[in-house]
Structures are given as C-alpha cells and as structure tokens.
Short mmCIF file of C-alpha atoms in Angstrom, two decimals:
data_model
loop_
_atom_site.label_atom_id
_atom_site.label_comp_id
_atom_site.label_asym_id
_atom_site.label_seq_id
_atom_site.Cartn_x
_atom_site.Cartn_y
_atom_site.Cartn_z
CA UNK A 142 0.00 0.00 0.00
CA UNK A 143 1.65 3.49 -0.84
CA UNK A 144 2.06 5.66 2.17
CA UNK A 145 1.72 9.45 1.84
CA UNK A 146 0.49 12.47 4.00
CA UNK A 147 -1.88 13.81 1.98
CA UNK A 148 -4.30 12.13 -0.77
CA UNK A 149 -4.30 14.26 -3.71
CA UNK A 150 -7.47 13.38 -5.99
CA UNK A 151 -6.85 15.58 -9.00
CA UNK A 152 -4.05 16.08 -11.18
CA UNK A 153 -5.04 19.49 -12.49
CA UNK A 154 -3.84 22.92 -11.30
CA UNK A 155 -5.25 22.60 -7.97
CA UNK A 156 -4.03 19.55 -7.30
CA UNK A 157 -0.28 19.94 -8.28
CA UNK A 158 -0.05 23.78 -6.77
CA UNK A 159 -1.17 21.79 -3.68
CA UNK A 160 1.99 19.45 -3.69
CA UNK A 161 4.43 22.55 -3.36
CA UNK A 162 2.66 24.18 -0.71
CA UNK A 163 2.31 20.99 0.99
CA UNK A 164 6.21 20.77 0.44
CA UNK A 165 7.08 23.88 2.10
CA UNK A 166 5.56 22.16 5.47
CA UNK A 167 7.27 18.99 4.45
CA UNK A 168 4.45 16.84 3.88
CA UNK A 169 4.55 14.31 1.02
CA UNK A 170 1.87 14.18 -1.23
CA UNK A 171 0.61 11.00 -3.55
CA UNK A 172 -1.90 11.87 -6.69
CA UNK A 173 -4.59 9.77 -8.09
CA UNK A 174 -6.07 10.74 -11.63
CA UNK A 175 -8.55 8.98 -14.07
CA UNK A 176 -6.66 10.45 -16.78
CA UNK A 177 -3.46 9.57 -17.97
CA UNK A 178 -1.44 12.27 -17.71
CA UNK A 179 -1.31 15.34 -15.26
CA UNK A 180 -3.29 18.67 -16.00
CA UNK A 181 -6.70 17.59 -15.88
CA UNK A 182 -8.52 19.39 -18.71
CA UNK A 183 -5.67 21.63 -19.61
CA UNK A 184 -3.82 19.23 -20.66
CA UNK A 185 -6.46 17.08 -22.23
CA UNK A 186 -8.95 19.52 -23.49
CA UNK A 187 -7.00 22.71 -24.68
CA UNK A 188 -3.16 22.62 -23.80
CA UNK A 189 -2.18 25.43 -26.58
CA UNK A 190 -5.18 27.49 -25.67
CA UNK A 191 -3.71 31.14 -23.90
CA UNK A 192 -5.04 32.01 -20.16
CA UNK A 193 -4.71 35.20 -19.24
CA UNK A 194 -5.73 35.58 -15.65
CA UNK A 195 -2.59 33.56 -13.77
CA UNK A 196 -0.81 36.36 -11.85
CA UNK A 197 2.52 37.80 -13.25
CA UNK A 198 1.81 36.02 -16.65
CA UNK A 199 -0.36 38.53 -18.96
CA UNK A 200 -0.64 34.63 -21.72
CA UNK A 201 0.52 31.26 -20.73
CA UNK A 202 -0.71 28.85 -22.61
CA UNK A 203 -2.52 25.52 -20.40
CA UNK A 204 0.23 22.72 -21.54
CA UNK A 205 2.85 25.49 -20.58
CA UNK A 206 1.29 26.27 -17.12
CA UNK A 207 1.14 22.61 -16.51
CA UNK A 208 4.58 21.92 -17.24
CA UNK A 209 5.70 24.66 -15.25
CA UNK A 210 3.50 23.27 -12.12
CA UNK A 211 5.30 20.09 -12.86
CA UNK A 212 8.62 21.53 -12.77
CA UNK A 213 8.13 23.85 -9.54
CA UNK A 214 6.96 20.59 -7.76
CA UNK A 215 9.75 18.20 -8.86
CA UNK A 216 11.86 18.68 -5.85
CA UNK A 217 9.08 17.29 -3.64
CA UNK A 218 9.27 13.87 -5.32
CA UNK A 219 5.13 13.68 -5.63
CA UNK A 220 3.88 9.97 -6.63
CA UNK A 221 1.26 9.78 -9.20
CA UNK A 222 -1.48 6.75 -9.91
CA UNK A 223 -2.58 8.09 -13.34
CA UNK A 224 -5.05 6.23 -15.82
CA UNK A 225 -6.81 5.22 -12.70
CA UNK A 226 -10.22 6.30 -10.68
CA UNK A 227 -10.89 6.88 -7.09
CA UNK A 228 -13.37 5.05 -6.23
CA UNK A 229 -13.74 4.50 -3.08
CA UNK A 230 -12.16 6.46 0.64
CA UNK A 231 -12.89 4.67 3.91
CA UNK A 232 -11.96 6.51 7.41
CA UNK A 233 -9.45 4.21 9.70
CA UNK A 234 -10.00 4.28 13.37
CA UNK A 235 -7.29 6.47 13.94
CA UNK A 236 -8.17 9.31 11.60
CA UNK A 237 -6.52 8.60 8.14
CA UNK A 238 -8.02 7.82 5.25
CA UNK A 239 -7.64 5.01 2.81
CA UNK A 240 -8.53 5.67 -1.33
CA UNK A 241 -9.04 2.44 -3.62
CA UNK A 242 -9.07 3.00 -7.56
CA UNK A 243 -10.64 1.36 -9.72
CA UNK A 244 -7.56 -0.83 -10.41
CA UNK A 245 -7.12 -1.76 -7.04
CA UNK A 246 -4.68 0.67 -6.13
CA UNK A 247 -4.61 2.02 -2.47
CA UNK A 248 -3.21 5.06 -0.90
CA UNK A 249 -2.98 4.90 2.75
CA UNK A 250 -2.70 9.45 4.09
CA UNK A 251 -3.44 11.29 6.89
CA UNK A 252 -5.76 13.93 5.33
CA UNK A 253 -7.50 13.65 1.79
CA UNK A 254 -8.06 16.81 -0.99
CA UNK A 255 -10.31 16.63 -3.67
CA UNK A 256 -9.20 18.54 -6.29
CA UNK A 257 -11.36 17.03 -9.29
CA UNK A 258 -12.04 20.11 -11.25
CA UNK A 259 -15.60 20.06 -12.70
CA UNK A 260 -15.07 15.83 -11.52
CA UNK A 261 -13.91 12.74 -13.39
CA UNK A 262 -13.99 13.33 -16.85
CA UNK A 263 -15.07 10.39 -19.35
CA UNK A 264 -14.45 10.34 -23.25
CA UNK A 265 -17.78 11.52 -25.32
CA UNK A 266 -18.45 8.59 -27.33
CA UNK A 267 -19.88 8.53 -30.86
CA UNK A 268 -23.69 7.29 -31.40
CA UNK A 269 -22.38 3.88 -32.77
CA UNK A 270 -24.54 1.25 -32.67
CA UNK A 271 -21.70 -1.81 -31.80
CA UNK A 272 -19.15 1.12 -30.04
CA UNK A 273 -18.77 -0.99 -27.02
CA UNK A 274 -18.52 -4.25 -28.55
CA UNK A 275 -14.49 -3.20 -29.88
CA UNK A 276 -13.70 -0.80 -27.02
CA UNK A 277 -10.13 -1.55 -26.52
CA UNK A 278 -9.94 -4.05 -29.16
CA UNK A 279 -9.14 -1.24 -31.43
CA UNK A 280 -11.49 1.64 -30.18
CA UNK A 281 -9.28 3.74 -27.99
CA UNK A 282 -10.56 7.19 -26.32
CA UNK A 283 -6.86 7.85 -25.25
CA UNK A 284 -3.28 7.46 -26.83
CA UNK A 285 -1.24 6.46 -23.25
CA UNK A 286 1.30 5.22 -25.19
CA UNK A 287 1.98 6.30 -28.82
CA UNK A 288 3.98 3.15 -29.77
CA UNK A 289 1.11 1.03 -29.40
CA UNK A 290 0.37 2.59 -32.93
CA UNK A 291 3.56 1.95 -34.60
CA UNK A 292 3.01 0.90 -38.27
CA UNK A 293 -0.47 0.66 -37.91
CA UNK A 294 -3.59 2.12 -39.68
CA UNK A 295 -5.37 4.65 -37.64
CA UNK A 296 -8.25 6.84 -37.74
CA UNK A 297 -8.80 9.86 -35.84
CA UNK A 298 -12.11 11.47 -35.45
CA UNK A 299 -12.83 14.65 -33.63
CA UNK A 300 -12.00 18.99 -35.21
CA UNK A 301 -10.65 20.25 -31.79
CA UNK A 302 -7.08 20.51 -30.30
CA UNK A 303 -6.59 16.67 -29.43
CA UNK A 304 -7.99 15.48 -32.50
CA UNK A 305 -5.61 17.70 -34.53
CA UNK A 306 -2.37 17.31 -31.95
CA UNK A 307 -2.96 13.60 -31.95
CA UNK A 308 -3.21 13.34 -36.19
CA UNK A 309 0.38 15.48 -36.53
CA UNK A 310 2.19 13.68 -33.49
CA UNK A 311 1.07 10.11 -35.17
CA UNK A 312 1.89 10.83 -38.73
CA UNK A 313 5.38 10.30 -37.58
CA UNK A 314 4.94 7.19 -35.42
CA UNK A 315 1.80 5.31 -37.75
CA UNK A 316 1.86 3.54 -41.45
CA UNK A 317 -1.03 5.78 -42.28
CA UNK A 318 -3.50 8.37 -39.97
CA UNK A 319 -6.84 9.41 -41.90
CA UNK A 320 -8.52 12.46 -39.68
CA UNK A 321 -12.44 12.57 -40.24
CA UNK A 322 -14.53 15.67 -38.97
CA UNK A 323 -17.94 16.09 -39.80
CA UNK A 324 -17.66 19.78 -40.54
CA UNK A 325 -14.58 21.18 -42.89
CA UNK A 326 -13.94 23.77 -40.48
CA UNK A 327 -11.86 22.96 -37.28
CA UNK A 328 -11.89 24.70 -33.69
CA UNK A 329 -8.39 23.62 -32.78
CA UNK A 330 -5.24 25.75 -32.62
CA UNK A 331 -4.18 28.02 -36.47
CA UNK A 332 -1.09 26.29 -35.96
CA UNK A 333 -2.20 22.62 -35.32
CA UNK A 334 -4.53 23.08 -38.79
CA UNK A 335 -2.13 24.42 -40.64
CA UNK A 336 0.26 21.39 -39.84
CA UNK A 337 -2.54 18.73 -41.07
CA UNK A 338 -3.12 20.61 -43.96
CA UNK A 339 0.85 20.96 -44.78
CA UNK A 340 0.63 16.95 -43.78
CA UNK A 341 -1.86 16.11 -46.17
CA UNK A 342 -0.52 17.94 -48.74
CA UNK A 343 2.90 15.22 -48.20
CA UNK A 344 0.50 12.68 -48.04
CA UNK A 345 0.83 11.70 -44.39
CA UNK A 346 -2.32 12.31 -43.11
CA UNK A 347 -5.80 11.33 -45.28
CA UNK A 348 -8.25 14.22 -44.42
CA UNK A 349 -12.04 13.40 -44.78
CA UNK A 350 -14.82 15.87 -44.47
CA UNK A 351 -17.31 17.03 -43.80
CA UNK A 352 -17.98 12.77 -42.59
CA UNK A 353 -18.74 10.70 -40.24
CA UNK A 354 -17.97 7.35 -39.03
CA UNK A 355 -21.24 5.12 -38.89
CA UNK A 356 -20.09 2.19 -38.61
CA UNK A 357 -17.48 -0.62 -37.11
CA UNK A 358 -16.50 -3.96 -38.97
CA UNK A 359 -14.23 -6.89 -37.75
CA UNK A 360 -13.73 -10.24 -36.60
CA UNK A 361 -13.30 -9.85 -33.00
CA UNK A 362 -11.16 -6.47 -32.78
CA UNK A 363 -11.84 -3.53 -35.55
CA UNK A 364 -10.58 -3.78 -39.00
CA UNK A 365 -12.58 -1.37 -40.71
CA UNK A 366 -14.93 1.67 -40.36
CA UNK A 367 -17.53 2.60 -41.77
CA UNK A 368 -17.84 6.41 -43.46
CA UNK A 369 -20.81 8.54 -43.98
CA UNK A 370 -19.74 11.37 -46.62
CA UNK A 371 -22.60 13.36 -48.36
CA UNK A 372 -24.96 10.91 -47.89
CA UNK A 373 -22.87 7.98 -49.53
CA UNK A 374 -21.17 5.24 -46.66
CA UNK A 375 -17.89 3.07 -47.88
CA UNK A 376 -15.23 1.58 -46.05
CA UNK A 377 -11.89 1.95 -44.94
CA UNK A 378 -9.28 -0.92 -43.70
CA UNK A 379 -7.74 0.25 -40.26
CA UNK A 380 -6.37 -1.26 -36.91
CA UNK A 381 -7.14 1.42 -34.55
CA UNK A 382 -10.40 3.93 -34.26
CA UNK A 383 -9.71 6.76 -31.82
CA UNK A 384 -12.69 9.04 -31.66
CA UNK A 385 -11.59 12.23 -30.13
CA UNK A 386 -14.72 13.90 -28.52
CA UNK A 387 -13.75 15.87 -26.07
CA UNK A 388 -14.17 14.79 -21.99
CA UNK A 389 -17.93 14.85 -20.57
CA UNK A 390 -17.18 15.92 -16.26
CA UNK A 391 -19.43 13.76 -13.99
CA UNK A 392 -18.85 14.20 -10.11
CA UNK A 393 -18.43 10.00 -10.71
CA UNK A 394 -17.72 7.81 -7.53
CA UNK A 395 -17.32 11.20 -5.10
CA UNK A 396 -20.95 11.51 -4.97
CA UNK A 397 -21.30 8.57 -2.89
CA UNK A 398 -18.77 9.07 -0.14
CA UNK A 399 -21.07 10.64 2.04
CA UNK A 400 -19.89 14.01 0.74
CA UNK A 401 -22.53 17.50 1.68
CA UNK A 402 -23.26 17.98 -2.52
CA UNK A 403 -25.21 21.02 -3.62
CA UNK A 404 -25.76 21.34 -7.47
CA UNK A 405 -22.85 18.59 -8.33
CA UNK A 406 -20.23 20.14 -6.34
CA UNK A 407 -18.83 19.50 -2.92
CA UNK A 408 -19.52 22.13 -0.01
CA UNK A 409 -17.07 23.36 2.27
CA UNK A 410 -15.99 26.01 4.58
CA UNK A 411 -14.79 28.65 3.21
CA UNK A 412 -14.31 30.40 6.68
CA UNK A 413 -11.59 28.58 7.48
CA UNK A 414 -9.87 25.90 5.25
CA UNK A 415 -12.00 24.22 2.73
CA UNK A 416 -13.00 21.15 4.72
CA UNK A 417 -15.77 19.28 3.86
CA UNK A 418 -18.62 18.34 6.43
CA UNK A 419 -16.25 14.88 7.38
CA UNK A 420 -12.87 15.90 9.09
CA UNK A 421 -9.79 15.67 7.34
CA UNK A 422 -11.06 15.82 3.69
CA UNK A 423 -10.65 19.01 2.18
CA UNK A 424 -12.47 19.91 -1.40
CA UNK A 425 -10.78 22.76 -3.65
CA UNK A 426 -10.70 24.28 -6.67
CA UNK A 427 -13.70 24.06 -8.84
CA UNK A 428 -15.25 20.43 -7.29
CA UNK A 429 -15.87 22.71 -4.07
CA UNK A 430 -18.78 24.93 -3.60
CA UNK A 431 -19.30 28.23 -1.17
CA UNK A 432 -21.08 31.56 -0.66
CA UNK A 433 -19.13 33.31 -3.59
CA UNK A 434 -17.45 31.09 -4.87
CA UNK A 435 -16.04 31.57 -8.39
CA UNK A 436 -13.97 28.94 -10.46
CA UNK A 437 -10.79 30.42 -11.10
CA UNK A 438 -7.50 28.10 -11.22
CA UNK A 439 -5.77 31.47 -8.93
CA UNK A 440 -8.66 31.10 -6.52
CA UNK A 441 -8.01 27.09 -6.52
CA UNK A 442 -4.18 27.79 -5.46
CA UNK A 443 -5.75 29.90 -2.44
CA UNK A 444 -7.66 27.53 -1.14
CA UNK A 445 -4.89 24.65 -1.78
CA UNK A 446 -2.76 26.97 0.40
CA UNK A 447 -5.21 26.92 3.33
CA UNK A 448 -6.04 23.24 2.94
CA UNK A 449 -1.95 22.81 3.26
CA UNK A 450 -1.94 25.19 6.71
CA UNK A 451 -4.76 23.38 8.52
CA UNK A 452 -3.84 19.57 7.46
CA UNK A 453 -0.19 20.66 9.11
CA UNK A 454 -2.08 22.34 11.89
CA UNK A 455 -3.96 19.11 12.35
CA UNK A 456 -0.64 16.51 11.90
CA UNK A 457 1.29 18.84 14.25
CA UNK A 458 -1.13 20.07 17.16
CA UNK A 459 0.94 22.40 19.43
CA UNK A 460 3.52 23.24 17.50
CA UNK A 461 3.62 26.65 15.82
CA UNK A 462 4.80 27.20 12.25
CA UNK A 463 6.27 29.95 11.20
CA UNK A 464 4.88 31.50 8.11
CA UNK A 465 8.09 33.09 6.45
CA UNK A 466 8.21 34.20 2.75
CA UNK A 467 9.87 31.78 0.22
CA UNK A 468 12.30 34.73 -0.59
CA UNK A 469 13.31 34.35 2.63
CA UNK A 470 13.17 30.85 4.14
CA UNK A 471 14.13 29.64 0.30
CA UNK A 472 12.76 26.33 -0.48
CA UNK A 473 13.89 22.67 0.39
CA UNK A 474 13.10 19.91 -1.51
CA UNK A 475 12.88 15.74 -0.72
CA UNK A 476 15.05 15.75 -3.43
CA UNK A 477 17.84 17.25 -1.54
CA UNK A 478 17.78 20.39 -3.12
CA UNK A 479 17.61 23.90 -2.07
CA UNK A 480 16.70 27.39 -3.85
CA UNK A 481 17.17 30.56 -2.33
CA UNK A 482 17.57 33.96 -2.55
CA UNK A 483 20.97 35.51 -3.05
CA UNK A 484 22.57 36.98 -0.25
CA UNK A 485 23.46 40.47 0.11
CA UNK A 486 26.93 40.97 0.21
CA UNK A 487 28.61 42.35 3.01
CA UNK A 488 31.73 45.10 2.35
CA UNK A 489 33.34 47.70 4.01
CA UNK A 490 33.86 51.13 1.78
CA UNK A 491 36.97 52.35 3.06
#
C-alpha cells in the first residue's frame, strides 16, 4: 500500500499547486487521476489554448502552465497513480483515510483533498450502434502510449485541439493516420490546422470531411470503419479507431462518499480551510462549492494553500509554524535540493 500524507485526488492545477505548498511544510503528497497524464482538462482539453488571468503572466498557454506546475513541484518527489479512478475512501480508526481506484490501487494518508475540477472526466463517445462491442480491441478514447500505434492504420475522429495534436504527433509514429470531422472547419489551434493541412498535402495524413464514421466492422477487434460522406457510406481498412470527442465531467464515484453535494459540487468552509462536512477531507478548486465562490484556477491555489496550513495544523497540534516568505526561508526539496535567494553581500567602503 503506498504511504503518503496527503491524498491528492486531482491532477489538475489545484491539485499539483497543492503538492508545493504541501512541500514547504514537508508533507509528502501521492496523486490519483482517471486520466493519464497530469493537467486535468488543460492538458487534455485545450493545452495550446492562452489564459490570461494567472498572476505575473499577462498569456501562458494551459500545456505550458502545466509543465511549469510540474517543474516547480519536482523537488518534492510527488507519486502519481494516473489512468486510474478513485473510487472508493474509507476513514481508519485512527483518523486517516484510505482511497481504492478502480484498479485496485490504495493510498494509505493522513488527510485527503479533492481537487477534481468540474469531476472525473469520461471520453464523449460517438452514437455507434456496436461502439462498445471493440472498445479496446481497437477503439481507444486515449493514446497512453503512442507506440502502441507503430506501423499501424489509424483513424482519428474529432475537429478540436486533441484530434488535430494527436493526427500530426502520429503521422510520424503510424503507417497511415486518416482524420475525419464532420464539418470542414476545425476549432483547434491556427497552428495545429495548418500542420494537417501541410501533412496532407505530403500525403501523411488522409483528411475526410465534412464525414462521419457510422459504422465498425471486424472479426473480433476492428478492421474497418464505416464512413458517412454526403450521404454515400464506404469503407476503410484500419487497426485502430480513436474518436476524439472531447471529456464529458461527472462528479463520478465522489458523490457517494457521504460528501454535503449542492448542485454537483462538494460544499465546504470557506471560513476557514475548505473542509468538507467529514474531518480531514478538504475539497478545492472548482469540485468545491461556497457563498461566492467563483472557479478560477488562482482562486483554486488559495484555497490549496489553506487546505496545506490546517492539514499541518492538524498533523502537528501544538507546534507553531512559522509562516516566512519563500524569498526568505528559500525552499527545500525531498530531493535534496535547495533554492534561495541571493545573499546580500557584506563590504566595508573604506
């Protein structure tokens, strides 16, 4: 069972801001997330789209703020269960908390935070009639690991930001990527459409629209799809169908942990440090609800800073920390390292 301090459910913003604040108090954090890799849905949903509300950055775009969470965080050595979904948290006797994924997984913590975003996020699926029947026997909602597709037909269908990142990153690793859309238009990046289109022109990406995929043949695992274009259908040979949708948020297996819900979302305090109505789990960033609340990712790394204060208020009762700023306590990490500030120099003028 992997031992940690504090349960982490929720790889996005929240969730990895809380690891370094939970650092600077030196208490080890483990993260569970249903998707597979960090970021929630800035990574999966629109990693080249700009924000332009994160303090001392007038545009960073979502992949970038992500990697930069991941790098300000390294040096607290977090551990990750990713591809995997909490399922269920049970309360020991003495106070800590066990989580179980889906997988079997458990994390064994003293306090648990549920930073889920808008919750777990499952692939939209297209209205196919047999769908299920070759779900991961060639239908795959996710590329975890791109060599999977190596030298292998694949179609791609979706006209947003994964569809289109996914099509260009494959056309290097796959025999041959076709990209369907049902409109001609696409809503991704101007960068990631010109790229298909300079692809296609090489002839290593097949571009259909305005279609559809209808249909799914094969013998026990897909071998070819079926393609609705101006009201005509014919087939294509392929090995892999990856229908690229977009993420539909459902509060999933947190709505039956005996959580206070109000409209889909968890309530807290907001008085104090974001607890729930059981003691020792914490809800923050957009999963939590409260008088005013508003679903910012800087109001998420407030309330992941409070959540740190009172779980190492709680672990530690009597003993007084010292709030000092960064710039001048610098900042120690598992790893061994340490950043500070540079010191001033002291010289005599003679």
């Amino acid at each position: 069972m992997i031992q940690t301090d504090i349960i982490i459910i929720g790889a996005g913003p929240t969730g990895l801001f809380a690891v370094f604040e939970a650092g600077l108090l030196k208490l080890r954090c483990h993260i569970i997330d249903a998707l597979p890799q960090p970021g929630g849905q800035l990574a999966e949903l629109y990693p080249k789209k700009p924000i332009f509300d994160i303090p001392g950055y007038p545009s960073v775009g979502a992949g970038e703020l992500i990697d930069n969470l991941m790098e300000q965080i390294k040096q607290f050595e977090p551990g990750f269960t990713l591809a995997e979904q909490a399922t269920t948290i049970d309360k020991q006797e003495d106070g800590t908390f066990i989580v179980t994924t889906n997988k079997g997984t458990q994390v064994h913590g003293k306090a648990v935070a549920i930073a889920g975003g808008l919750g777990s996020f499952e692939p939209r699926k297209p209205l196919i009639d047999n769908l299920a029947a070759y779900e991961e026997k060639g239908v795959e909602y996710f590329v975890k690991n791109p060599e999977q597709f190596r030298d292998k037909k694949i179609v791609i269908a979706g006209g947003g930001d994964s569809a289109l990142d996914w099509s260009i990153f494959l056309a290097e690793v796959a025999a041959e990527v076709t990209l369907i859309h049902r409109r001609n238009e696409f809503r991704g990046a101007l960068d990631s459409v010109d790229k298909v289109i300079e692809l296609k022109k090489q002839g290593k990406i097949n571009l259909i629209t305005p279609a559809e995929v209808v249909g799914i043949k094969g013998d026990g695992k897909v071998e070819a799809l079926v393609i609705e274009k101006e009201g005509e259908t014919f087939d294509i040979d392929t090995d892999y169908f990856i229908p690229l949708f977009g993420l539909s948020p459902k509060l999933g297996p947190i709505a039956n942990w005996g959580l206070e819900i109000e409209k889909n979302a968890i309530k807290v305090d907001n008085s104090l440090d974001y607890q729930t109505n059981i003691e020792g789990i914490y809800a923050i960033g957009d999963v939590n609800t409260y008088p005013g609340k508003l679903k910012l990712i800087l109001c998420g790394f407030h309330e992941a800073t409070l959540m740190c204060q009172s779980v190492y208020n709680k672990l530690n009762p009597g003993k007084k920390f010292v709030l000092k700023y960064t710039t001048v306590s610098g900042v120690d990490g598992f790893d061994g390292t340490r950043k500070e500030a540079e010191k001033a120099v002291v010289k005599a003028i003679d």
